[in-house]
N, CA, C and O atoms as a CHARMM CRD file, in Angstrom:
* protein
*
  320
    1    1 UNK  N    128.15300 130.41200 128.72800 PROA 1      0.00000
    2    1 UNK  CA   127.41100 131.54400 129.24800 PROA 1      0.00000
    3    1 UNK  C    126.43900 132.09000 128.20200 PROA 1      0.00000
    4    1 UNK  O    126.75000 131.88700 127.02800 PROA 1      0.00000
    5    2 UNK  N    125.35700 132.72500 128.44600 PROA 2      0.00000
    6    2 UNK  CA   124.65600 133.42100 128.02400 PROA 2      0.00000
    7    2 UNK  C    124.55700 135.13600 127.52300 PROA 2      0.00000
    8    2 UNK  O    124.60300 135.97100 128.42700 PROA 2      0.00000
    9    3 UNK  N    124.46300 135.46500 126.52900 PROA 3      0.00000
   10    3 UNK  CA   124.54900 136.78300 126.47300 PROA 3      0.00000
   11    3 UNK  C    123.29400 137.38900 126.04100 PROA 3      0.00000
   12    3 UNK  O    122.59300 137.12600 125.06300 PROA 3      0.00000
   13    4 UNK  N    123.12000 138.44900 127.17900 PROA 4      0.00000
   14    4 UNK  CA   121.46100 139.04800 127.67100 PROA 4      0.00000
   15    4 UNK  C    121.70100 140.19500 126.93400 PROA 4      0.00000
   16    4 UNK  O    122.82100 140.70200 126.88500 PROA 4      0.00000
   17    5 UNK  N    120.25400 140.86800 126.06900 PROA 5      0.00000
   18    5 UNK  CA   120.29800 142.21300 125.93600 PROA 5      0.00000
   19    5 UNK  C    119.23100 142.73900 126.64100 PROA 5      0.00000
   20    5 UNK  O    118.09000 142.42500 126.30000 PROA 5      0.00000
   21    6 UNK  N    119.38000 143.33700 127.38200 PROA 6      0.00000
   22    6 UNK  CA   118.68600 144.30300 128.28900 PROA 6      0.00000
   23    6 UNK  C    118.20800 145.17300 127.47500 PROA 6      0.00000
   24    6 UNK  O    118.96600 145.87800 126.80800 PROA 6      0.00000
   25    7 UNK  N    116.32000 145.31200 127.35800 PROA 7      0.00000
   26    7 UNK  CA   115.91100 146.57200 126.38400 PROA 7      0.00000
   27    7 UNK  C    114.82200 146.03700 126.59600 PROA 7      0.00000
   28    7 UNK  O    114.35100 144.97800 126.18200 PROA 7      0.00000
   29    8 UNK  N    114.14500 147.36400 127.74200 PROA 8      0.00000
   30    8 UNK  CA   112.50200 146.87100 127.45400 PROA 8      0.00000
   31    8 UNK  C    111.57400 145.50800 128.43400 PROA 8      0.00000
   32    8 UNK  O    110.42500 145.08100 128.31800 PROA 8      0.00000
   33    9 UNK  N    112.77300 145.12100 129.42900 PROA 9      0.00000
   34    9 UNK  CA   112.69900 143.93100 130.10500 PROA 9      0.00000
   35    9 UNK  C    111.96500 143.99400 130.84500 PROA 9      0.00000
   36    9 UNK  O    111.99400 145.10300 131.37800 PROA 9      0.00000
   37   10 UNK  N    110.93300 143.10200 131.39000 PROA 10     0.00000
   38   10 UNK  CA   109.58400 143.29800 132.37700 PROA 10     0.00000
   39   10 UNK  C    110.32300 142.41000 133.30400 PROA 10     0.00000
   40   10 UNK  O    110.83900 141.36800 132.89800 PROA 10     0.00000
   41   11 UNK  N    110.39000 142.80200 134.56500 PROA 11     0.00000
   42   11 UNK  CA   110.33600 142.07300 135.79400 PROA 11     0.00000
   43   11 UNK  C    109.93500 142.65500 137.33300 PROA 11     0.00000
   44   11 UNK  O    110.08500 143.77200 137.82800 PROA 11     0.00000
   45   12 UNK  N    109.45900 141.62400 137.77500 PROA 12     0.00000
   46   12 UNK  CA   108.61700 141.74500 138.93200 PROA 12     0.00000
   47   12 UNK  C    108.96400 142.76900 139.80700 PROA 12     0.00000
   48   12 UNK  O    108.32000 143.75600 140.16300 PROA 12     0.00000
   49   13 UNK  N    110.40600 142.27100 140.18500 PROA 13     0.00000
   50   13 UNK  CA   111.28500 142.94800 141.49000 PROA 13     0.00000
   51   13 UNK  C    112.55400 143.16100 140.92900 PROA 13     0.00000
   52   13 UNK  O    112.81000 142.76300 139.79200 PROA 13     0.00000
   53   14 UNK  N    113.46400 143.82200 141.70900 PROA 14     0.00000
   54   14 UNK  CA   114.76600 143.74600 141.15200 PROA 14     0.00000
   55   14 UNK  C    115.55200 142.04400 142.10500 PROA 14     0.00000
   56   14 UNK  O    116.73500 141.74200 141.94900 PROA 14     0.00000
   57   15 UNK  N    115.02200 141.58400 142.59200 PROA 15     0.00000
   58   15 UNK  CA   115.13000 140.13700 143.00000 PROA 15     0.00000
   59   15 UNK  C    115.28500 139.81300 141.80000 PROA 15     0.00000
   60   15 UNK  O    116.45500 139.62300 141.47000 PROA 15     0.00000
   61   16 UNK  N    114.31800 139.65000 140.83400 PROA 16     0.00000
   62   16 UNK  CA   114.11400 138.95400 139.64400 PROA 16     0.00000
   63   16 UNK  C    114.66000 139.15000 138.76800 PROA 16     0.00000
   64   16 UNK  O    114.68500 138.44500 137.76000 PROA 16     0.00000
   65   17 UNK  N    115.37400 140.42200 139.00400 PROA 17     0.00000
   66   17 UNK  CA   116.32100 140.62000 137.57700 PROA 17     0.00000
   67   17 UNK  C    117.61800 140.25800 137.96600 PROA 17     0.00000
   68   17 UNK  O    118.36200 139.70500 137.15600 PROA 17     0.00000
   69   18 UNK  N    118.10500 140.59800 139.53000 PROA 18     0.00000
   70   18 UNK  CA   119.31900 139.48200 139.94700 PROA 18     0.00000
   71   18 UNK  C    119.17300 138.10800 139.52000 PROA 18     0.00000
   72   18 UNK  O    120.14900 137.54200 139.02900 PROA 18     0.00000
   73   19 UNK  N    117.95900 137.44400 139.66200 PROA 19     0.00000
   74   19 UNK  CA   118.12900 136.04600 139.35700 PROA 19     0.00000
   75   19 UNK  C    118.39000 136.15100 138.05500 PROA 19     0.00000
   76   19 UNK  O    119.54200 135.80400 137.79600 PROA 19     0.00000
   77   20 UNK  N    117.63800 136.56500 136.95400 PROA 20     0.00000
   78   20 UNK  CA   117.58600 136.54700 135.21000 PROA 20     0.00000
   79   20 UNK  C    119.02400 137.06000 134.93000 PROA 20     0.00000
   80   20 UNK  O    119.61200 136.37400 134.09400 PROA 20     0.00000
   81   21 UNK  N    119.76600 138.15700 135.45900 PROA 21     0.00000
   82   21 UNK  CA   121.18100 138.16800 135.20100 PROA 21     0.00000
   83   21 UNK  C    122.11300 137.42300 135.75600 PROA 21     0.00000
   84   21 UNK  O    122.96800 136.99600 134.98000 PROA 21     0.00000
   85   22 UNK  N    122.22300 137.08300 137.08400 PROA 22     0.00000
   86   22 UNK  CA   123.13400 135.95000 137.58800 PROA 22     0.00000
   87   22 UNK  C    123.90200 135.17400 136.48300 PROA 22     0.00000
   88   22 UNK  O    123.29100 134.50100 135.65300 PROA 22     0.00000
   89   23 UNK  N    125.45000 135.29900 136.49200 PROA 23     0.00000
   90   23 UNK  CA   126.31200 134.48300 135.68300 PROA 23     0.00000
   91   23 UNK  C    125.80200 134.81600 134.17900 PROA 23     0.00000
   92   23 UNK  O    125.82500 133.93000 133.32400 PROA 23     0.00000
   93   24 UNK  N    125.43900 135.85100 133.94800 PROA 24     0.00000
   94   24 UNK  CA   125.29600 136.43500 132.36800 PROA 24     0.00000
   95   24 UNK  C    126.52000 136.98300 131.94700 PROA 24     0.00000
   96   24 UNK  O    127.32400 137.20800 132.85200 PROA 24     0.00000
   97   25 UNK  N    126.84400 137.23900 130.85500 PROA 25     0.00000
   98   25 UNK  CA   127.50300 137.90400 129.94900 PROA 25     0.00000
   99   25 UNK  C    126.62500 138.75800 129.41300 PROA 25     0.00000
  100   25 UNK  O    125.56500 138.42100 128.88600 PROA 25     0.00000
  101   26 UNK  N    127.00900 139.81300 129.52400 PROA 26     0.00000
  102   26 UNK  CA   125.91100 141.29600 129.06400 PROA 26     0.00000
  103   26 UNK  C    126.71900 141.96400 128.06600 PROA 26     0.00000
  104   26 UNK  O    127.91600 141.72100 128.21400 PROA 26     0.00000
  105   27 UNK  N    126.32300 143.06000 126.67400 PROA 27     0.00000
  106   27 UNK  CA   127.15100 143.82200 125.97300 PROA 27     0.00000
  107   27 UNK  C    126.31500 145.18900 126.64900 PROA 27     0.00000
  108   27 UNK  O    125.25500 145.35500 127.25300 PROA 27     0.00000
  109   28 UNK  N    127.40600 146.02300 126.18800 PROA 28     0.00000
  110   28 UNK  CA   126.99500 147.56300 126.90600 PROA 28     0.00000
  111   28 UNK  C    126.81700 147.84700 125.78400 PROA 28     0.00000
  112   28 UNK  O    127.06400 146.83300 125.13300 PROA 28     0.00000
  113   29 UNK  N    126.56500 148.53700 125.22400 PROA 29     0.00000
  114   29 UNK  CA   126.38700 149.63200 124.17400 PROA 29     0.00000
  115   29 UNK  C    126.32500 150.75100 123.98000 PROA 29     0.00000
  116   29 UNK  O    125.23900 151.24900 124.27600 PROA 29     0.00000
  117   30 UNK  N    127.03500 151.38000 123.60100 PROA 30     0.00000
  118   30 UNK  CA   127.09400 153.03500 124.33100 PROA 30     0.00000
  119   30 UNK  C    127.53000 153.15000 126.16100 PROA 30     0.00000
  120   30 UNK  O    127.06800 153.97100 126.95300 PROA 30     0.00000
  121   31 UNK  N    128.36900 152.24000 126.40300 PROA 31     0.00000
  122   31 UNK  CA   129.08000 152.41300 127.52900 PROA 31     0.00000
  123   31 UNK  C    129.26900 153.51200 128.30900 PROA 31     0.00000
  124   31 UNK  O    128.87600 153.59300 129.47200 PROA 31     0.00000
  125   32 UNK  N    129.90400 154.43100 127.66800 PROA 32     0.00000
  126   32 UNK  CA   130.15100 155.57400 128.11000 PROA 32     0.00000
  127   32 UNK  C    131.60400 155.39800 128.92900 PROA 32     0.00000
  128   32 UNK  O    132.64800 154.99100 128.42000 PROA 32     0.00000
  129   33 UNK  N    131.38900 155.85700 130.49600 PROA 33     0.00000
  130   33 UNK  CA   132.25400 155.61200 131.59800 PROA 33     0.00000
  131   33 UNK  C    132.19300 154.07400 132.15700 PROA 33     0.00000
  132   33 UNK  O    132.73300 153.44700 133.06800 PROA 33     0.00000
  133   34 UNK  N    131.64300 153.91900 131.55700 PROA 34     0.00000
  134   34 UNK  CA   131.60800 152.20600 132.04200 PROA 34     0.00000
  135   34 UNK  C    130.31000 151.85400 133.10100 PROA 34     0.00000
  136   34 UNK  O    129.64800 150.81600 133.10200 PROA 34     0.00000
  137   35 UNK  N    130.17000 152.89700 133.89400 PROA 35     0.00000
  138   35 UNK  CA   129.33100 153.29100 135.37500 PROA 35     0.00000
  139   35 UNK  C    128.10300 151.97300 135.15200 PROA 35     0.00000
  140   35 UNK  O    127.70700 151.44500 136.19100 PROA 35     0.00000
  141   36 UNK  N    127.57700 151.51400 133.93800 PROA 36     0.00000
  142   36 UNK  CA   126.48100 150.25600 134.10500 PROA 36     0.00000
  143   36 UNK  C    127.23000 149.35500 133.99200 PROA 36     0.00000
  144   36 UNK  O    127.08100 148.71700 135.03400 PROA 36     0.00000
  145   37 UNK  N    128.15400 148.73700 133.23400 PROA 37     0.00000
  146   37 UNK  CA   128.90600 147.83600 133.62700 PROA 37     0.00000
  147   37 UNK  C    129.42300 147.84900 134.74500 PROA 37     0.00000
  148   37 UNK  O    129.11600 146.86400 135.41800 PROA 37     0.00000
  149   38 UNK  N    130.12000 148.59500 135.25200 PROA 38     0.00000
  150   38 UNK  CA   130.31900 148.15800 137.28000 PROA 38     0.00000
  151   38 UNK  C    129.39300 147.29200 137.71000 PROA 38     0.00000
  152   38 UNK  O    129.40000 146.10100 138.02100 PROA 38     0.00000
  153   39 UNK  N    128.08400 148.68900 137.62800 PROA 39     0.00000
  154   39 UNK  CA   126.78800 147.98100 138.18600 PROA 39     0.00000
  155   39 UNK  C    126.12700 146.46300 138.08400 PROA 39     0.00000
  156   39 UNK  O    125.41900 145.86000 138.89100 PROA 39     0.00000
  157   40 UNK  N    126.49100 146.18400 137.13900 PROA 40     0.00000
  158   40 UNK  CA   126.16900 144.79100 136.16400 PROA 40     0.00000
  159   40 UNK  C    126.62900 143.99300 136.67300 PROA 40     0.00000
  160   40 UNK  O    125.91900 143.01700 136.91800 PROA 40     0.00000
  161   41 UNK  N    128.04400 143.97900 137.10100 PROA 41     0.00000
  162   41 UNK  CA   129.10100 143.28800 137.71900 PROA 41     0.00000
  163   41 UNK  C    128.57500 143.59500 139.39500 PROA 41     0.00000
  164   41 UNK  O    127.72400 142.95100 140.00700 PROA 41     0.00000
  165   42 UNK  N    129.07900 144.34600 139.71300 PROA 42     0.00000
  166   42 UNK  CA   128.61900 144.63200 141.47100 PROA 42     0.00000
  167   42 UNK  C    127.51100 144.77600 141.75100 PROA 42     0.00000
  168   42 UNK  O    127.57000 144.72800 142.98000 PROA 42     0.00000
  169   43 UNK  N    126.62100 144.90700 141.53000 PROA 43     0.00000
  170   43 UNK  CA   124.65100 144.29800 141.96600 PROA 43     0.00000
  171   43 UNK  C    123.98100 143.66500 141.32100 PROA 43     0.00000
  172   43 UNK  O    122.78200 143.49800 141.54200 PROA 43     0.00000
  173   44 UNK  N    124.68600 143.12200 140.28000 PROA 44     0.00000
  174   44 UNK  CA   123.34300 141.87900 139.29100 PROA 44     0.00000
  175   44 UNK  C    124.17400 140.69600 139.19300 PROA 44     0.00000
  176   44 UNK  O    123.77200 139.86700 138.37600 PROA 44     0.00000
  177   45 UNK  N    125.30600 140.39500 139.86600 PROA 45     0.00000
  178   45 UNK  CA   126.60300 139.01700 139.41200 PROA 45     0.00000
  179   45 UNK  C    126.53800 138.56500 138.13400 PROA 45     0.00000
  180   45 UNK  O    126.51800 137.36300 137.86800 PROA 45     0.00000
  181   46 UNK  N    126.48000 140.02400 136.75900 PROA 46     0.00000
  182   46 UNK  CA   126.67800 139.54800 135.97400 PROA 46     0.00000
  183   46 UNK  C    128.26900 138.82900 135.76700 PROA 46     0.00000
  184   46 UNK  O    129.21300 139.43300 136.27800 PROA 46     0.00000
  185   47 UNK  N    128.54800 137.48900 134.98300 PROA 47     0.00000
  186   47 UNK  CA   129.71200 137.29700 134.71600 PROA 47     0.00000
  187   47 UNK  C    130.72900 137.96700 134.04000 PROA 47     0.00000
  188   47 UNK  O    131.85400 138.13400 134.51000 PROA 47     0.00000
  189   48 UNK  N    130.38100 138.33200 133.01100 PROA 48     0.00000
  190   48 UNK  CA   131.30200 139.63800 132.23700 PROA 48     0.00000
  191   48 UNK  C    130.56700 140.81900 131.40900 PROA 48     0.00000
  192   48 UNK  O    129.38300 140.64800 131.11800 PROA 48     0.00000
  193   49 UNK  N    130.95600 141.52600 131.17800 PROA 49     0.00000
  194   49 UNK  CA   130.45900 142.65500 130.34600 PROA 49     0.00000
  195   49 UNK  C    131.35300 142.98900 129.67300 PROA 49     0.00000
  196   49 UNK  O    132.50300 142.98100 130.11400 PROA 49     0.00000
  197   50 UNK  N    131.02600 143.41000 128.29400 PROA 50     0.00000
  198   50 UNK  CA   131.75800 143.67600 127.02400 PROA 50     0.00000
  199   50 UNK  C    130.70100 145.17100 126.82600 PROA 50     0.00000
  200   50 UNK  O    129.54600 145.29400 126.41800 PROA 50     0.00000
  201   51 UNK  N    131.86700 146.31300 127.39900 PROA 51     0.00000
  202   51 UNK  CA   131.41200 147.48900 126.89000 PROA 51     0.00000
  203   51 UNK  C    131.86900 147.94100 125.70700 PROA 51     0.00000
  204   51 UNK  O    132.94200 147.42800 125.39100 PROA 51     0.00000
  205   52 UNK  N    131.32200 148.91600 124.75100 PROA 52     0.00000
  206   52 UNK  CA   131.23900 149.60300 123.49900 PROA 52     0.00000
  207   52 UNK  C    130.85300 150.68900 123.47000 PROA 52     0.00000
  208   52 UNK  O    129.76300 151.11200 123.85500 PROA 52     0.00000
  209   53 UNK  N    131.89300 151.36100 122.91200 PROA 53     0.00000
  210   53 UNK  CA   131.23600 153.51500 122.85100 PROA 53     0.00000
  211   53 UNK  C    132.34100 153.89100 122.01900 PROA 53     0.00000
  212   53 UNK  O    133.51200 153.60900 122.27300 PROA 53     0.00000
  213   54 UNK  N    131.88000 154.64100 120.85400 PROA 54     0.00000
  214   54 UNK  CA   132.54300 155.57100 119.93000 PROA 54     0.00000
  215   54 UNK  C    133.49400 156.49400 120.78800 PROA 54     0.00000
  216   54 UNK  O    134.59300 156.06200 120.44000 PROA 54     0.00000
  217   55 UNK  N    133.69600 157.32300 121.53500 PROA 55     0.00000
  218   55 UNK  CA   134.69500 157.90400 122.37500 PROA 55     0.00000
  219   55 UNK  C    135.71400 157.46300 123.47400 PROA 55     0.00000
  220   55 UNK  O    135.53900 157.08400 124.63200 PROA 55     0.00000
  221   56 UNK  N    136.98100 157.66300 122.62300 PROA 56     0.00000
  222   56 UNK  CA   138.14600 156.70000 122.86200 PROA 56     0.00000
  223   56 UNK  C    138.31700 157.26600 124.84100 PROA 56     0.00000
  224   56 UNK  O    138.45100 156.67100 125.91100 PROA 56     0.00000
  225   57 UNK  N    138.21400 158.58500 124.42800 PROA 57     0.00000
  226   57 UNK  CA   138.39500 159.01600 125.82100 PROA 57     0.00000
  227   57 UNK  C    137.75700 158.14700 127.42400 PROA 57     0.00000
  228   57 UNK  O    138.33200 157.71400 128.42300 PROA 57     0.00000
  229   58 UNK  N    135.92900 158.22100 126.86400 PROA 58     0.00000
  230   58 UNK  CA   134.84000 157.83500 127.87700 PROA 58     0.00000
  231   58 UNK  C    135.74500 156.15000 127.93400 PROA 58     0.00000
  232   58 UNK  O    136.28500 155.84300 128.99700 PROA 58     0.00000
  233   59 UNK  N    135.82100 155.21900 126.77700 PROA 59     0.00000
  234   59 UNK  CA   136.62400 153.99700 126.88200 PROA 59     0.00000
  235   59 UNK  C    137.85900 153.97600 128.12300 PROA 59     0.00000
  236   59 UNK  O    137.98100 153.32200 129.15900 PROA 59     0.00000
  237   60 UNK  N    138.33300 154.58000 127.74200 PROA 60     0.00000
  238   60 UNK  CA   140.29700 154.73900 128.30200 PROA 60     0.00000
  239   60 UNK  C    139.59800 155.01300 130.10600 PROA 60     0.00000
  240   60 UNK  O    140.05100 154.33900 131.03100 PROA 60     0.00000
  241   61 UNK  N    138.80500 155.76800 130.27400 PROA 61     0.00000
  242   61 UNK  CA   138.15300 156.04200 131.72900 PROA 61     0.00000
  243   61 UNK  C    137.53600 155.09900 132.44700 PROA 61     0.00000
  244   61 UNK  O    137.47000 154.87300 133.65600 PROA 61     0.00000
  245   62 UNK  N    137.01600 154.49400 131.32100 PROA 62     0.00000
  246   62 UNK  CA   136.20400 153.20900 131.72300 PROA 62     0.00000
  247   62 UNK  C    137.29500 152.34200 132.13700 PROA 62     0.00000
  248   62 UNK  O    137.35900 152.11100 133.34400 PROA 62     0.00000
  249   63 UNK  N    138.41800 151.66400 131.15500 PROA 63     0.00000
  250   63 UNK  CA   139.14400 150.63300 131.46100 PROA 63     0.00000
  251   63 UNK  C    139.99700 151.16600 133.10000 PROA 63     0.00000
  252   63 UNK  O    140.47100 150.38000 133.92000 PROA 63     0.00000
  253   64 UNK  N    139.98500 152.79100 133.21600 PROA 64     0.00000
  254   64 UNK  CA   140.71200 152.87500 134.41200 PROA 64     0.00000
  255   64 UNK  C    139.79300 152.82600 135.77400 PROA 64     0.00000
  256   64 UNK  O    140.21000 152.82000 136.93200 PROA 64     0.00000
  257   65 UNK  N    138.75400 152.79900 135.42900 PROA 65     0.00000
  258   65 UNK  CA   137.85300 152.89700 136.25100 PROA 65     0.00000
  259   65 UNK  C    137.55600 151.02000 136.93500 PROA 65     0.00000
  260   65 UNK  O    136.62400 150.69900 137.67300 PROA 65     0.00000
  261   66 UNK  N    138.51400 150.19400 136.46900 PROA 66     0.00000
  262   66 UNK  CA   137.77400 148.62100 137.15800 PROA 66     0.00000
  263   66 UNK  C    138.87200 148.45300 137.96200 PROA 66     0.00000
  264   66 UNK  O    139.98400 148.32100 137.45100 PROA 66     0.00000
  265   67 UNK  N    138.77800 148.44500 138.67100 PROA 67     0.00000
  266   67 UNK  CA   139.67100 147.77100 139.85200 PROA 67     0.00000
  267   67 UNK  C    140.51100 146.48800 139.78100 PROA 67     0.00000
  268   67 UNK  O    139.87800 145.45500 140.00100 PROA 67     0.00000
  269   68 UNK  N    141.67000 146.37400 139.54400 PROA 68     0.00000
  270   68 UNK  CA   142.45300 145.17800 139.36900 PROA 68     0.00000
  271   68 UNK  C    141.84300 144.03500 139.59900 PROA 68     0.00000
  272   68 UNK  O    142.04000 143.09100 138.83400 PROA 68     0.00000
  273   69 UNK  N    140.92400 143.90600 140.78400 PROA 69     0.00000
  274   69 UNK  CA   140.92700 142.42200 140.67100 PROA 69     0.00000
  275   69 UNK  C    139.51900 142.07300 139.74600 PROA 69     0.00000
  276   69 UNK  O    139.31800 140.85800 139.75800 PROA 69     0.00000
  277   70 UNK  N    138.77000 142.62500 139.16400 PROA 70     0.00000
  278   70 UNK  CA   138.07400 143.00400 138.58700 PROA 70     0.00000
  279   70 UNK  C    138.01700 143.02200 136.68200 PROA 70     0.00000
  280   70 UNK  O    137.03200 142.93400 135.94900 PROA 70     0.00000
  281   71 UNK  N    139.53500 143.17700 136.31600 PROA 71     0.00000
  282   71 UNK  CA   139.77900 143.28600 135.26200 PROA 71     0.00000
  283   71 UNK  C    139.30600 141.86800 134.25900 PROA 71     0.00000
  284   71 UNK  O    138.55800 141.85400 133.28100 PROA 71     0.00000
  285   72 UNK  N    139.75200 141.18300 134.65500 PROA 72     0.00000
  286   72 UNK  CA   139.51400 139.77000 133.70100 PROA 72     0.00000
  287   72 UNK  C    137.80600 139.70000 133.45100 PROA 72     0.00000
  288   72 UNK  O    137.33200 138.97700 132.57500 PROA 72     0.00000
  289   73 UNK  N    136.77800 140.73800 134.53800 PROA 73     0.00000
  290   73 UNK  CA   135.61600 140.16400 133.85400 PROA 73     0.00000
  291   73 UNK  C    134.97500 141.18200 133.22500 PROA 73     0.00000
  292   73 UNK  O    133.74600 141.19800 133.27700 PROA 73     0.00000
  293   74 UNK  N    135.55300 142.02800 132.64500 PROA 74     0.00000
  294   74 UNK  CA   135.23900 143.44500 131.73700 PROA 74     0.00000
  295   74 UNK  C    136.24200 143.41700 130.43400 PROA 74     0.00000
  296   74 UNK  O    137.41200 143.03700 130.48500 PROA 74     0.00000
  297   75 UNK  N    135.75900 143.75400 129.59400 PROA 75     0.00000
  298   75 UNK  CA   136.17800 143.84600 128.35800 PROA 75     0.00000
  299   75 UNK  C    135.55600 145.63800 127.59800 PROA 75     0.00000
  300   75 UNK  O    134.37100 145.97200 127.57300 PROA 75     0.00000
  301   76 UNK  N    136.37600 146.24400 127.22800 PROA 76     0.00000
  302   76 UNK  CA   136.27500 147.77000 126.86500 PROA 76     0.00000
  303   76 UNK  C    136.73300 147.49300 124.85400 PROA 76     0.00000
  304   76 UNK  O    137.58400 146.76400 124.34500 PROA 76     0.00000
  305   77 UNK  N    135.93800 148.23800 124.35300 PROA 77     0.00000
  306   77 UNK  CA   136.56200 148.59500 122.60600 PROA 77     0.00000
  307   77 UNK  C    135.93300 150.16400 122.64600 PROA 77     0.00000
  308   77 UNK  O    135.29600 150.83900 123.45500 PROA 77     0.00000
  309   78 UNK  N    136.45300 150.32700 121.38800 PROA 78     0.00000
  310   78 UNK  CA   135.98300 151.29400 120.99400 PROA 78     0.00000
  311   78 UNK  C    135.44100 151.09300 119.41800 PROA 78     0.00000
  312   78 UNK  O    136.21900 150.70100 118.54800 PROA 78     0.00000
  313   79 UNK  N    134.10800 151.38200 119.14500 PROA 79     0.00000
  314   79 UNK  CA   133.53400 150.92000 118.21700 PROA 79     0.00000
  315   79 UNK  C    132.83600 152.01800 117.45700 PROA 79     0.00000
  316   79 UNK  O    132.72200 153.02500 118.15600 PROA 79     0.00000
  317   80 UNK  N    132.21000 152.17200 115.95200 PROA 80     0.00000
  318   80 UNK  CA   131.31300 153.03700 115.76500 PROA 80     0.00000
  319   80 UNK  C    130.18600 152.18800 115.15100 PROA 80     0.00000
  320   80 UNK  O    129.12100 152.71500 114.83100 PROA 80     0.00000
């Protein structure tokens, strides 16, 4: 797999950014609640996302926030 950083990305349509993410591996950065990783996962078929955010709390919300069957393609730390 591929791992995309999203920053600054020109595309046509959001067609085009489904296709350019399709089966990606994306890092979050500053995650937060997780809320773009969902998204990443449920409207762009990214393959996994590896979120990251200094606040253990926003983390711990995030990991409760994926839905069981869901879990194996999200990955949560807490980083500074």
């Amino acid at each position: 797999p591929r791992l995309v950083a999203i920053e600054n990305v020109a595309v046509s349509s959001e067609q085009s950014l489904k296709s350019f993410l399709a089966g990606a591996v994306c890092l979050d950065i500053g995650c937060k609640d997780g809320h773009v990783s969902r998204d990443l996962i449920s409207a762009y078929g990214v393959k996994r996302v590896i979120g990251i955010d200094i606040d253990s709390k926003l983390i711990t919300r995030a990991i409760r926030s994926v839905h069981a069957s869901l879990k194996s393609r999200f990955g949560y730390a807490v980083q500074d």
